[in-house]
Amino acid sequence: MFVSAVPGPGFVPPSTNDFNLPPVFGNSAFTTKPILLVFLSVILISIFFIAAARKAAIVPGKLQFVGESVYAFVRKDLAEEIIGHGFLQFVPFLFTLFTFVLVNNIFGIIPFLQFPAMSHVAFPYVLAGFSYFIFHTIGIKKQGLGKYLKGIAFLPGVPKFAYILLTPIEIATYFLIRPVTLSLRLFANMFAGHLLLLVFIGGGNYMLHDNHLFMKILSPFSFGFGIAMTFFEFMVQCLQAYIITLLSALFIAGALVDEH
Amino acid sequence: MHSRFVAEAAQSPLLPKPAELIVGAIAFGLLFLVLRKFVTPMFEKAFAARTEAIQGGIEKAERAQLEAARALESYTAQLADARGEAAKIREEARVQGAAIIEDLRAQAQEEAARISAAAHSSIEAEREKAISSLRAEVGTLAVDLASKIVGEALEDQVRQSRIVDRFLEDLEKSK
């Protein structure tokens, strides 16, 4: 790349430091940009969906139609298709998860906000924690603690000697790997996506202000790629919101059936 | 502030910040409560109402269709009835017409027979009358002639012829 070919003394490549933003106001750990964005998302989602659902009309207006479409997507394509019987009680959780992640992700490409809160690993941890807590609770409630743990540790219909291998794997899957896959997938995607945008936009900015005319001329390519990546990011953001909800629904479904 | 910023920079991106854990949990929990209380029941209500409305509409349409089918059936039946009726009436009229013609023909024949019979009988009576009157006339004539012949005692030819002439003359006159 030109950036590395011409070692400009001024260019600092984006790093993890760029994710540690100072407080927006005051000097509190609670007034940083991601935290304010998370609260903003809660307010926006609440207002939007309350407004959309308020009338609960048989023939929906535009607003209700949009809100309903999102809700129906989570309800039907995620909850009903995956969990099946008794899915309705999990719809509020899955719906909250989906909208919360989606809006916070999309904040990453909205001008002036431009920061995905999920690139701060604490938020995905919290979400995965809720999901983890819920599917284990359901499993224990449905099958009883002993039977649930036994079902996880000793897969039925497997020859006895295979338990030497399978039992540790299964236990690790349920208690370690699942929450990690839930949280880290979301985190890493948002983190990497934001970094990518920083690289291209920052690089373009650096090139534009370089002394060489050649670099100035080439800077639009970097900006252009940054814009293209922004669209790509939008896709990834929606996809990741879908995936974390999908996986949570799958885990809940797995805890509900007696034999998995 | 700057020193804190630098200190934070050293932190691994995989280590969560406590403040964000707290805020994340509160924010998510809050959003969950709000959506569960104000949003999802309303959407479910709308869905249920819609399903009901659609089902009601379908039922109504089915009912209407059934009614229409029944009406059509009754109209068809009525039409068929009317056709049958018309055919029956036509048939009856035909039969009646034929009967009337037959009747008239019979009447005419009867009339003709009657007329010809009457004519026959009147002719017969006439003939009978003529015969009987002729017979009476001939008898009278024969008696007259005989008595004249007997009474005058015919002697000669002249007398005879005179008597016959007179008889014929009388006969002419009496006519």
PDB file of C-alpha atoms in Angstrom, chain B residues 1-172:
ATOM      1  CA  MET B   1      -7.986  12.821  32.155  1.00  0.00           C
ATOM      2  CA  HIS B   2      -5.195  12.250  29.726  1.00  0.00           C
ATOM      3  CA  SER B   3      -3.417   9.851  32.060  1.00  0.00           C
ATOM      4  CA  ARG B   4      -6.610   7.823  32.483  1.00  0.00           C
ATOM      5  CA  PHE B   5      -7.039   7.703  28.743  1.00  0.00           C
ATOM      6  CA  VAL B   6      -3.518   6.322  28.332  1.00  0.00           C
ATOM      7  CA  ALA B   7      -4.056   3.843  31.123  1.00  0.00           C
ATOM      8  CA  GLU B   8      -7.179   2.609  29.407  1.00  0.00           C
ATOM      9  CA  ALA B   9      -5.321   2.285  26.157  1.00  0.00           C
ATOM     10  CA  ALA B  10      -3.185  -0.396  27.675  1.00  0.00           C
ATOM     11  CA  GLN B  11      -6.260  -2.497  28.441  1.00  0.00           C
ATOM     12  CA  SER B  12      -6.992  -5.462  26.171  1.00  0.00           C
ATOM     13  CA  PRO B  13     -10.096  -4.986  24.023  1.00  0.00           C
ATOM     14  CA  LEU B  14     -11.364  -8.321  25.371  1.00  0.00           C
ATOM     15  CA  LEU B  15     -11.540  -7.077  28.939  1.00  0.00           C
ATOM     16  CA  PRO B  16     -14.895  -5.463  29.690  1.00  0.00           C
ATOM     17  CA  LYS B  17     -15.160  -2.132  31.445  1.00  0.00           C
ATOM     18  CA  PRO B  18     -17.252  -2.441  34.614  1.00  0.00           C
ATOM     19  CA  ALA B  19     -19.224   0.699  33.851  1.00  0.00           C
ATOM     20  CA  GLU B  20     -20.221  -0.675  30.503  1.00  0.00           C
ATOM     21  CA  LEU B  21     -21.233  -4.016  31.974  1.00  0.00           C
ATOM     22  CA  ILE B  22     -23.544  -2.240  34.390  1.00  0.00           C
ATOM     23  CA  VAL B  23     -24.948   0.112  31.791  1.00  0.00           C
ATOM     24  CA  GLY B  24     -25.368  -2.690  29.281  1.00  0.00           C
ATOM     25  CA  ALA B  25     -27.323  -4.805  31.742  1.00  0.00           C
ATOM     26  CA  ILE B  26     -29.499  -1.892  32.854  1.00  0.00           C
ATOM     27  CA  ALA B  27     -30.130  -0.652  29.328  1.00  0.00           C
ATOM     28  CA  PHE B  28     -30.977  -4.068  27.970  1.00  0.00           C
ATOM     29  CA  GLY B  29     -33.162  -4.918  30.964  1.00  0.00           C
ATOM     30  CA  LEU B  30     -34.959  -1.594  30.676  1.00  0.00           C
ATOM     31  CA  LEU B  31     -35.545  -2.027  26.980  1.00  0.00           C
ATOM     32  CA  PHE B  32     -36.789  -5.557  27.574  1.00  0.00           C
ATOM     33  CA  LEU B  33     -39.297  -4.400  30.192  1.00  0.00           C
ATOM     34  CA  VAL B  34     -40.539  -1.546  28.033  1.00  0.00           C
ATOM     35  CA  LEU B  35     -40.940  -3.677  24.940  1.00  0.00           C
ATOM     36  CA  ARG B  36     -42.575  -6.519  26.844  1.00  0.00           C
ATOM     37  CA  LYS B  37     -45.016  -4.207  28.562  1.00  0.00           C
ATOM     38  CA  PHE B  38     -45.927  -1.747  25.830  1.00  0.00           C
ATOM     39  CA  VAL B  39     -44.965  -3.214  22.497  1.00  0.00           C
ATOM     40  CA  THR B  40     -45.181  -6.966  22.138  1.00  0.00           C
ATOM     41  CA  PRO B  41     -48.674  -7.321  23.688  1.00  0.00           C
ATOM     42  CA  MET B  42     -49.978  -4.620  21.374  1.00  0.00           C
ATOM     43  CA  PHE B  43     -48.523  -6.277  18.297  1.00  0.00           C
ATOM     44  CA  GLU B  44     -49.890  -9.614  19.430  1.00  0.00           C
ATOM     45  CA  LYS B  45     -53.261  -7.969  19.926  1.00  0.00           C
ATOM     46  CA  ALA B  46     -53.135  -6.520  16.432  1.00  0.00           C
ATOM     47  CA  PHE B  47     -52.149  -9.908  14.995  1.00  0.00           C
ATOM     48  CA  ALA B  48     -54.946 -11.673  16.851  1.00  0.00           C
ATOM     49  CA  ALA B  49     -57.490  -9.065  15.784  1.00  0.00           C
ATOM     50  CA  ARG B  50     -56.292  -9.324  12.218  1.00  0.00           C
ATOM     51  CA  THR B  51     -56.443 -13.091  12.225  1.00  0.00           C
ATOM     52  CA  GLU B  52     -59.910 -12.911  13.647  1.00  0.00           C
ATOM     53  CA  ALA B  53     -60.989 -10.311  11.126  1.00  0.00           C
ATOM     54  CA  ILE B  54     -59.610 -12.338   8.271  1.00  0.00           C
ATOM     55  CA  GLN B  55     -61.190 -15.496   9.574  1.00  0.00           C
ATOM     56  CA  GLY B  56     -64.477 -13.671  10.091  1.00  0.00           C
ATOM     57  CA  GLY B  57     -64.220 -12.281   6.595  1.00  0.00           C
ATOM     58  CA  ILE B  58     -63.537 -15.710   5.193  1.00  0.00           C
ATOM     59  CA  GLU B  59     -66.467 -17.151   7.064  1.00  0.00           C
ATOM     60  CA  LYS B  60     -68.681 -14.358   5.854  1.00  0.00           C
ATOM     61  CA  ALA B  61     -67.539 -14.877   2.293  1.00  0.00           C
ATOM     62  CA  GLU B  62     -68.126 -18.599   2.627  1.00  0.00           C
ATOM     63  CA  ARG B  63     -71.596 -17.963   3.940  1.00  0.00           C
ATOM     64  CA  ALA B  64     -72.356 -15.565   1.100  1.00  0.00           C
ATOM     65  CA  GLN B  65     -71.045 -18.047  -1.403  1.00  0.00           C
ATOM     66  CA  LEU B  66     -73.183 -20.780   0.068  1.00  0.00           C
ATOM     67  CA  GLU B  67     -76.196 -18.523  -0.077  1.00  0.00           C
ATOM     68  CA  ALA B  68     -75.486 -17.614  -3.670  1.00  0.00           C
ATOM     69  CA  ALA B  69     -75.100 -21.260  -4.573  1.00  0.00           C
ATOM     70  CA  ARG B  70     -78.365 -22.059  -2.894  1.00  0.00           C
ATOM     71  CA  ALA B  71     -80.116 -19.195  -4.703  1.00  0.00           C
ATOM     72  CA  LEU B  72     -78.669 -20.345  -7.992  1.00  0.00           C
ATOM     73  CA  GLU B  73     -79.855 -23.841  -7.319  1.00  0.00           C
ATOM     74  CA  SER B  74     -83.354 -22.667  -6.505  1.00  0.00           C
ATOM     75  CA  TYR B  75     -83.439 -20.453  -9.590  1.00  0.00           C
ATOM     76  CA  THR B  76     -82.289 -23.326 -11.736  1.00  0.00           C
ATOM     77  CA  ALA B  77     -84.905 -25.545 -10.206  1.00  0.00           C
ATOM     78  CA  GLN B  78     -87.534 -22.883 -10.771  1.00  0.00           C
ATOM     79  CA  LEU B  79     -86.427 -22.451 -14.335  1.00  0.00           C
ATOM     80  CA  ALA B  80     -86.574 -26.168 -14.916  1.00  0.00           C
ATOM     81  CA  ASP B  81     -90.022 -26.232 -13.325  1.00  0.00           C
ATOM     82  CA  ALA B  82     -91.176 -23.411 -15.545  1.00  0.00           C
ATOM     83  CA  ARG B  83     -89.803 -25.165 -18.599  1.00  0.00           C
ATOM     84  CA  GLY B  84     -91.564 -28.351 -17.615  1.00  0.00           C
ATOM     85  CA  GLU B  85     -94.727 -26.420 -16.986  1.00  0.00           C
ATOM     86  CA  ALA B  86     -94.534 -24.761 -20.373  1.00  0.00           C
ATOM     87  CA  ALA B  87     -93.904 -28.071 -22.070  1.00  0.00           C
ATOM     88  CA  LYS B  88     -96.840 -29.572 -20.229  1.00  0.00           C
ATOM     89  CA  ILE B  89     -99.070 -26.692 -21.192  1.00  0.00           C
ATOM     90  CA  ARG B  90     -97.975 -26.975 -24.787  1.00  0.00           C
ATOM     91  CA  GLU B  91     -98.623 -30.684 -24.777  1.00  0.00           C
ATOM     92  CA  GLU B  92    -102.004 -30.183 -23.194  1.00  0.00           C
ATOM     93  CA  ALA B  93    -102.900 -27.557 -25.760  1.00  0.00           C
ATOM     94  CA  ARG B  94    -101.841 -29.862 -28.537  1.00  0.00           C
ATOM     95  CA  VAL B  95    -103.890 -32.679 -27.126  1.00  0.00           C
ATOM     96  CA  GLN B  96    -106.823 -30.384 -26.561  1.00  0.00           C
ATOM     97  CA  GLY B  97    -106.560 -29.001 -30.068  1.00  0.00           C
ATOM     98  CA  ALA B  98    -106.466 -32.481 -31.483  1.00  0.00           C
ATOM     99  CA  ALA B  99    -109.461 -33.433 -29.367  1.00  0.00           C
ATOM    100  CA  ILE B 100    -111.357 -30.336 -30.509  1.00  0.00           C
ATOM    101  CA  ILE B 101    -110.585 -31.090 -34.132  1.00  0.00           C
ATOM    102  CA  GLU B 102    -111.593 -34.686 -33.614  1.00  0.00           C
ATOM    103  CA  ASP B 103    -114.761 -33.551 -31.921  1.00  0.00           C
ATOM    104  CA  LEU B 104    -115.623 -31.116 -34.640  1.00  0.00           C
ATOM    105  CA  ARG B 105    -114.971 -33.715 -37.272  1.00  0.00           C
ATOM    106  CA  ALA B 106    -117.183 -36.196 -35.476  1.00  0.00           C
ATOM    107  CA  GLN B 107    -119.851 -33.546 -35.078  1.00  0.00           C
ATOM    108  CA  ALA B 108    -119.685 -32.665 -38.733  1.00  0.00           C
ATOM    109  CA  GLN B 109    -119.863 -36.279 -39.716  1.00  0.00           C
ATOM    110  CA  GLU B 110    -122.756 -36.787 -37.423  1.00  0.00           C
ATOM    111  CA  GLU B 111    -124.456 -33.745 -38.821  1.00  0.00           C
ATOM    112  CA  ALA B 112    -123.844 -34.947 -42.314  1.00  0.00           C
ATOM    113  CA  ALA B 113    -125.168 -38.382 -41.417  1.00  0.00           C
ATOM    114  CA  ARG B 114    -128.128 -36.791 -39.767  1.00  0.00           C
ATOM    115  CA  ILE B 115    -128.835 -34.550 -42.720  1.00  0.00           C
ATOM    116  CA  SER B 116    -128.502 -37.382 -45.194  1.00  0.00           C
ATOM    117  CA  ALA B 117    -130.654 -39.615 -42.980  1.00  0.00           C
ATOM    118  CA  ALA B 118    -133.280 -36.909 -42.778  1.00  0.00           C
ATOM    119  CA  ALA B 119    -133.191 -36.468 -46.500  1.00  0.00           C
ATOM    120  CA  HIS B 120    -133.456 -40.194 -46.972  1.00  0.00           C
ATOM    121  CA  SER B 121    -136.376 -40.450 -44.632  1.00  0.00           C
ATOM    122  CA  SER B 122    -138.135 -37.466 -46.146  1.00  0.00           C
ATOM    123  CA  ILE B 123    -137.611 -38.910 -49.598  1.00  0.00           C
ATOM    124  CA  GLU B 124    -138.857 -42.251 -48.329  1.00  0.00           C
ATOM    125  CA  ALA B 125    -141.856 -40.578 -46.707  1.00  0.00           C
ATOM    126  CA  GLU B 126    -142.519 -38.651 -49.839  1.00  0.00           C
ATOM    127  CA  ARG B 127    -142.254 -41.793 -51.843  1.00  0.00           C
ATOM    128  CA  GLU B 128    -144.430 -43.630 -49.343  1.00  0.00           C
ATOM    129  CA  LYS B 129    -146.935 -40.820 -49.463  1.00  0.00           C
ATOM    130  CA  ALA B 130    -146.866 -40.796 -53.247  1.00  0.00           C
ATOM    131  CA  ILE B 131    -147.275 -44.516 -53.380  1.00  0.00           C
ATOM    132  CA  SER B 132    -150.170 -44.522 -50.929  1.00  0.00           C
ATOM    133  CA  SER B 133    -151.857 -41.565 -52.593  1.00  0.00           C
ATOM    134  CA  LEU B 134    -151.265 -43.115 -55.980  1.00  0.00           C
ATOM    135  CA  ARG B 135    -152.634 -46.361 -54.704  1.00  0.00           C
ATOM    136  CA  ALA B 136    -155.721 -44.613 -53.364  1.00  0.00           C
ATOM    137  CA  GLU B 137    -156.064 -42.616 -56.584  1.00  0.00           C
ATOM    138  CA  VAL B 138    -155.643 -45.689 -58.744  1.00  0.00           C
ATOM    139  CA  GLY B 139    -158.175 -47.533 -56.632  1.00  0.00           C
ATOM    140  CA  THR B 140    -160.658 -44.705 -56.828  1.00  0.00           C
ATOM    141  CA  LEU B 141    -160.021 -44.367 -60.510  1.00  0.00           C
ATOM    142  CA  ALA B 142    -160.383 -48.070 -60.980  1.00  0.00           C
ATOM    143  CA  VAL B 143    -163.579 -48.088 -58.937  1.00  0.00           C
ATOM    144  CA  ASP B 144    -164.906 -45.023 -60.813  1.00  0.00           C
ATOM    145  CA  LEU B 145    -163.989 -46.500 -64.082  1.00  0.00           C
ATOM    146  CA  ALA B 146    -165.521 -49.814 -63.166  1.00  0.00           C
ATOM    147  CA  SER B 147    -168.723 -48.301 -61.903  1.00  0.00           C
ATOM    148  CA  LYS B 148    -168.998 -46.118 -64.975  1.00  0.00           C
ATOM    149  CA  ILE B 149    -168.401 -49.072 -67.141  1.00  0.00           C
ATOM    150  CA  VAL B 150    -170.850 -51.117 -65.132  1.00  0.00           C
ATOM    151  CA  GLY B 151    -173.475 -48.321 -64.809  1.00  0.00           C
ATOM    152  CA  GLU B 152    -173.618 -47.170 -68.460  1.00  0.00           C
ATOM    153  CA  ALA B 153    -173.535 -50.662 -69.929  1.00  0.00           C
ATOM    154  CA  LEU B 154    -171.273 -50.195 -72.696  1.00  0.00           C
ATOM    155  CA  GLU B 155    -172.773 -51.262 -76.010  1.00  0.00           C
ATOM    156  CA  ASP B 156    -170.768 -49.838 -78.637  1.00  0.00           C
ATOM    157  CA  GLN B 157    -167.437 -48.617 -79.548  1.00  0.00           C
ATOM    158  CA  VAL B 158    -168.462 -44.989 -79.654  1.00  0.00           C
ATOM    159  CA  ARG B 159    -169.921 -45.088 -76.280  1.00  0.00           C
ATOM    160  CA  GLN B 160    -166.959 -46.834 -74.962  1.00  0.00           C
ATOM    161  CA  SER B 161    -164.614 -44.347 -76.371  1.00  0.00           C
ATOM    162  CA  ARG B 162    -166.827 -41.548 -75.183  1.00  0.00           C
ATOM    163  CA  ILE B 163    -166.743 -42.931 -71.658  1.00  0.00           C
ATOM    164  CA  VAL B 164    -163.015 -43.303 -71.731  1.00  0.00           C
ATOM    165  CA  ASP B 165    -162.614 -39.800 -73.144  1.00  0.00           C
ATOM    166  CA  ARG B 166    -164.871 -38.453 -70.463  1.00  0.00           C
ATOM    167  CA  PHE B 167    -162.932 -40.359 -67.828  1.00  0.00           C
ATOM    168  CA  LEU B 168    -159.685 -38.987 -69.068  1.00  0.00           C
ATOM    169  CA  GLU B 169    -161.201 -35.522 -69.307  1.00  0.00           C
ATOM    170  CA  ASP B 170    -162.349 -35.894 -65.735  1.00  0.00           C
ATOM    171  CA  LEU B 171    -158.964 -37.075 -64.815  1.00  0.00           C
ATOM    172  CA  GLU B 172    -157.477 -34.024 -66.533  1.00  0.00           C
TER     173      GLU B 172
END
